[in-house]
Tab-separated table of C-alpha atoms in Angstrom:
chain	number	residue	atom	x	y	z
E	167	MET	CA	313.021	1.196	65.517
E	168	SER	CA	316.140	0.317	63.044
E	169	ALA	CA	315.932	-2.296	60.822
E	170	ASP	CA	318.657	-4.406	62.749
E	171	HIS	CA	316.332	-4.029	65.946
E	172	ASP	CA	313.416	-5.641	63.776
E	173	ASP	CA	315.748	-8.573	62.689
E	174	LEU	CA	316.981	-9.177	66.061
E	175	ARG	CA	313.569	-9.227	67.575
E	176	ARG	CA	312.288	-11.902	64.978
E	177	LEU	CA	315.080	-14.235	66.295
E	178	LEU	CA	313.914	-14.269	69.612
E	179	GLY	CA	311.430	-17.789	68.959
E	180	GLY	CA	314.467	-18.929	67.706
E	181	TYR	CA	316.635	-17.995	70.354
E	182	LEU	CA	314.205	-19.387	73.108
E	183	LEU	CA	314.110	-22.863	70.988
E	184	GLY	CA	317.755	-22.930	70.661
E	185	GLY	CA	317.634	-22.475	66.740
E	186	LEU	CA	319.899	-19.962	66.375
E	187	ASP	CA	323.748	-20.539	65.199
E	188	ASP	CA	326.389	-19.011	67.433
E	189	THR	CA	327.023	-15.683	65.705
E	190	ASP	CA	322.975	-14.601	65.662
E	191	THR	CA	323.069	-16.004	69.517
E	192	ASP	CA	325.946	-13.648	70.474
E	193	ARG	CA	324.567	-10.590	68.462
E	194	LEU	CA	321.109	-11.056	70.230
E	195	ASP	CA	322.839	-11.287	73.606
E	196	ALA	CA	324.234	-8.171	72.941
E	197	HIS	CA	321.029	-6.470	72.101
E	198	LEU	CA	319.098	-7.721	74.912
E	199	LEU	CA	321.727	-5.851	77.203
E	200	HIS	CA	320.286	-2.617	75.992
E	201	CYS	CA	316.814	-3.158	74.476
E	202	ASP	CA	314.091	-2.998	77.180
E	203	GLU	CA	311.420	-3.989	74.495
E	204	CYS	CA	313.027	-7.070	73.466
E	205	ARG	CA	313.550	-8.189	76.954
E	206	ALA	CA	310.177	-7.569	77.862
E	207	GLU	CA	309.265	-9.776	74.641
E	208	LEU	CA	311.658	-12.314	75.839
E	209	ASP	CA	310.399	-12.494	79.365
E	210	ARG	CA	306.845	-12.762	77.690
E	211	LEU	CA	307.789	-15.947	75.363
E	212	ALA	CA	310.105	-17.664	78.143
E	213	PRO	CA	306.949	-20.062	78.555
E	214	VAL	CA	306.654	-21.045	75.202
E	215	PRO	CA	309.210	-24.004	74.738
E	216	GLU	CA	307.580	-25.716	78.168
E	217	LEU	CA	304.322	-25.341	76.566
E	218	LEU	CA	305.218	-26.810	73.554
E	219	ARG	CA	306.788	-29.929	75.207
E	220	SER	CA	303.624	-30.440	77.140
E	221	LEU	CA	301.613	-30.741	74.019
E	222	GLU	CA	300.334	-34.175	73.401
E	223	ASN	CA	301.622	-35.298	70.012
E	224	ALA	CA	303.878	-32.739	69.651
E	225	PRO	CA	306.412	-33.575	67.097
E	226	PRO	CA	310.258	-33.276	68.820
E	227	VAL	CA	311.767	-30.092	67.999
E	228	ALA	CA	314.966	-30.850	66.374
E	229	VAL	CA	317.817	-28.564	67.003
E	230	ALA	CA	321.522	-28.779	67.007
E	231	ALA	CA	322.590	-30.145	70.891
E	232	GLY	CA	324.850	-26.864	71.087
E	233	THR	CA	322.614	-24.234	69.732
E	234	ARG	CA	319.879	-24.366	72.016
E	235	PRO	CA	320.185	-22.055	75.190
E	236	SER	CA	319.957	-23.888	78.324
E	237	PRO	CA	317.009	-23.560	80.663
E	238	ALA	CA	319.513	-22.319	83.567
E	239	ARG	CA	321.104	-19.714	80.573
E	240	ILE	CA	317.520	-18.181	79.586
E	241	GLU	CA	316.936	-18.232	83.457
E	242	SER	CA	319.835	-16.133	84.118
E	243	LEU	CA	319.145	-13.982	81.298
E	244	LEU	CA	315.675	-13.399	82.459
E	245	GLY	CA	316.868	-12.908	85.987
E	246	ARG	CA	319.413	-10.038	84.700
E	247	MET	CA	316.410	-8.382	82.907
E	248	ARG	CA	314.276	-8.179	85.873
E	249	ALA	CA	317.256	-6.887	88.228
E	250	GLU	CA	317.845	-4.246	85.794
E	251	ARG	CA	313.909	-3.404	85.527
E	252	THR	CA	313.916	-3.299	89.428
E	253	ARG	CA	316.991	-0.771	89.562
E	254	ASP	CA	315.460	1.370	86.741
E	255	ARG	CA	312.418	1.578	88.998
E	256	ARG	CA	313.853	2.170	92.001
E	257	ARG	CA	316.391	4.981	90.120
E	258	THR	CA	312.992	6.443	88.853
E	259	LEU	CA	311.536	6.156	92.457
E	260	GLY	CA	314.824	7.782	93.670
E	261	ARG	CA	314.344	10.378	91.327
E	262	ARG	CA	310.891	11.087	92.082
E	263	LEU	CA	311.559	11.223	95.919
E	264	ALA	CA	314.193	13.654	95.724
E	265	ALA	CA	312.155	15.834	93.416
E	266	VAL	CA	309.658	15.516	95.932
E	267	ALA	CA	311.799	16.511	99.093
E	268	ALA	CA	313.444	19.334	97.207
E	269	ALA	CA	309.798	20.765	96.571
E	270	VAL	CA	308.786	20.382	100.353
E	271	LEU	CA	311.984	22.397	100.971
E	272	LEU	CA	311.202	25.055	98.717
E	273	VAL	CA	307.834	25.148	100.058
E	274	ALA	CA	308.776	25.064	103.761
E	275	GLY	CA	311.491	27.629	102.849
E	276	ALA	CA	309.140	29.917	101.237
E	277	VAL	CA	306.856	29.541	104.414
E	278	GLY	CA	309.544	30.313	106.595
E	279	PHE	CA	310.157	33.564	104.287
E	280	ILE	CA	306.665	34.678	104.520
E	281	VAL	CA	306.283	34.059	108.394
E	282	SER	CA	309.542	35.636	108.955
E	283	ARG	CA	308.872	38.707	106.614
E	284	ASP	CA	305.375	38.909	108.149
E	285	GLN	CA	307.056	39.030	111.744
E	286	ASP	CA	309.338	41.652	110.601
E	287	GLU	CA	306.947	43.580	108.935
E	288	THR	CA	304.517	43.797	111.839
E	289	PRO	CA	303.816	47.454	112.740
E	290	VAL	CA	305.241	49.187	115.418
E	291	PRO	CA	302.821	50.922	118.002
E	292	PRO	CA	303.771	54.894	117.798
E	293	PRO	CA	305.194	55.818	121.445
E	294	ILE	CA	302.647	57.015	123.485
E	295	ALA	CA	303.554	60.988	123.977
E	296	ALA	CA	304.519	62.006	127.210
E	297	ALA	CA	301.957	64.285	129.056
E	298	PRO	CA	303.137	67.927	128.696
E	299	SER	CA	304.530	68.798	132.262
E	300	GLN	CA	302.671	71.332	134.338
E	301	PRO	CA	303.745	74.664	134.949
E	302	LEU	CA	305.487	75.165	138.041
E	303	ILE	CA	306.131	78.115	139.951
E	304	THR	CA	308.613	78.772	143.118
E	305	ALA	CA	308.024	81.390	145.396
E	306	VAL	CA	309.849	82.385	148.858
E	307	PHE	CA	308.058	83.468	151.901
E	308	GLU	CA	308.860	87.063	153.490
E	309	PRO	CA	308.183	87.219	157.172
E	310	SER	CA	305.894	89.377	158.636
E	311	ASP	CA	307.101	91.712	161.259
E	312	GLY	CA	307.638	90.104	164.750
E	313	SER	CA	307.787	86.418	162.573
E	314	GLY	CA	310.816	84.536	161.870
E	315	LEU	CA	308.826	82.435	159.173
E	316	ALA	CA	311.423	81.200	156.393
E	317	GLY	CA	310.504	78.702	153.437
E	318	GLN	CA	309.085	78.518	150.218
E	319	ALA	CA	305.658	77.494	148.408
E	320	VAL	CA	306.106	75.695	145.145
E	321	LEU	CA	303.098	75.802	143.058
E	322	THR	CA	302.031	73.461	140.420
E	323	GLY	CA	299.368	73.982	138.023
E	324	LYS	CA	296.479	71.818	137.173
E	325	THR	CA	293.423	71.588	135.025
E	326	TRP	CA	291.452	72.093	138.259
E	327	GLY	CA	293.359	74.631	139.688
E	328	VAL	CA	296.847	74.791	141.480
E	329	SER	CA	298.541	72.273	143.921
E	330	ILE	CA	300.804	73.898	146.304
E	331	ASP	CA	304.044	72.222	148.393
E	332	LEU	CA	305.063	74.239	151.506
E	333	GLN	CA	308.100	74.163	153.268
E	334	VAL	CA	308.390	76.064	155.813
E	335	SER	CA	310.401	76.629	159.195
E	336	LYS	CA	310.328	78.527	162.448
E	337	LEU	CA	306.611	78.498	162.961
E	338	SER	CA	305.699	80.438	165.805
E	339	GLY	CA	302.629	80.988	167.810
E	340	ALA	CA	299.834	78.275	168.593
E	341	GLY	CA	298.358	76.445	165.600
E	342	PRO	CA	296.516	74.778	163.990
E	343	PHE	CA	298.177	76.906	160.925
E	344	VAL	CA	296.208	77.703	158.121
E	345	CYS	CA	297.564	78.409	154.101
E	346	ARG	CA	295.879	80.701	152.395
E	347	VAL	CA	295.896	81.224	148.413
E	348	SER	CA	294.522	84.685	147.172
E	349	ASN	CA	294.191	86.329	143.506
E	350	ALA	CA	294.517	89.960	142.456
E	351	ASP	CA	290.877	90.226	142.736
E	352	GLY	CA	290.679	89.925	146.281
E	353	GLN	CA	289.379	86.250	146.611
E	354	VAL	CA	291.178	84.146	149.021
E	355	GLU	CA	290.872	80.246	149.575
E	356	GLN	CA	292.206	78.052	152.308
E	357	ALA	CA	294.401	75.382	150.621
E	358	ALA	CA	295.669	73.442	153.736
E	359	ILE	CA	295.895	73.300	157.674
E	360	TRP	CA	298.161	71.716	159.800
E	361	GLY	CA	298.914	71.498	163.602
E	362	PRO	CA	302.103	72.540	165.230
E	363	THR	CA	305.600	70.591	165.347
E	364	PRO	CA	308.087	70.617	168.176
E	365	SER	CA	310.803	71.915	165.702
E	366	GLY	CA	308.866	74.290	164.169
E	367	ASN	CA	309.235	72.780	160.806
E	368	ALA	CA	306.621	71.516	158.342
E	369	LYS	CA	305.943	70.251	154.980
E	370	VAL	CA	302.481	70.448	153.631
E	371	THR	CA	300.758	70.185	150.515
E	372	GLY	CA	297.202	72.265	149.661
E	373	ALA	CA	295.395	73.123	146.899
E	374	SER	CA	293.230	75.627	145.635
E	375	SER	CA	290.664	75.947	142.443
E	376	ILE	CA	292.452	79.384	141.612
E	377	GLN	CA	294.468	78.763	138.785
E	378	LEU	CA	298.366	79.152	138.872
E	379	ARG	CA	298.188	82.311	136.329
E	380	ASN	CA	295.673	84.022	138.564
E	381	VAL	CA	297.494	83.269	141.993
E	382	SER	CA	298.873	86.605	143.547
E	383	ALA	CA	300.061	85.375	146.874
E	384	VAL	CA	300.179	82.405	149.244
E	385	ALA	CA	300.336	83.192	152.844
E	386	VAL	CA	300.597	81.315	156.467
E	387	ALA	CA	298.787	82.489	159.148
E	388	ASP	CA	298.239	80.965	162.942
E	389	THR	CA	294.897	80.236	164.468
E	390	GLU	CA	294.002	83.568	165.565
E	391	GLY	CA	294.581	84.793	162.124
E	392	HIS	CA	297.864	86.481	162.253
E	393	VAL	CA	299.651	86.294	159.154
E	394	LEU	CA	303.257	85.017	159.782
E	395	GLY	CA	304.740	85.107	156.196
E	396	THR	CA	303.513	85.821	152.664
E	397	ALA	CA	305.116	84.616	149.236
E	398	HIS	CA	304.314	87.061	146.511
E	399	LEU	CA	304.100	85.863	142.991
E	400	ASN	CA	302.679	89.001	140.937
């Protein structure tokens, strides 16, 4: 604290009791506008004149009529000091609230960034590999002597054997008709059986346990066992 501050602070009592001349009064007024410590001290000492007047047998305080600050002036000054302190507290509170709001926004932004980053970095499951296509062979029927059978057999390899899709026309003779699958070793399996159709055309799906690579021929025969046509693979 400066020496001037200490000197002015010692004048507070005389200021309240009206014992200062105009020069010191103006100096102290100007100082109080900027000194929180002296304003607080003046606020604390404000009741002193009233207490002195209330003391029994207290000698009257003799001061010049024009130098003692009026109660209205003291109250006005104290009111200004209280208002300034209120504004200071509000400004401080406002700064604190602004800092808290900024911190909240910062945290919210960080959380949003983390959530967003977590969502962006969610591992994408690898694509499911497509099942390998099954081997497929198309064989054309050759009609037997005296038969007009035409068409084809589409053979699809399976783990359990072979699937056979027949598309034939000009079926002759009495049904039912039979599809037989054979291999090079002479093994023969019945793959399908179906009845006659008015048009002589048929689409039939059958199956055999012989593996596709081992199938040598597919034949269609009538109910009496006469082969109407054969599709050769090997």
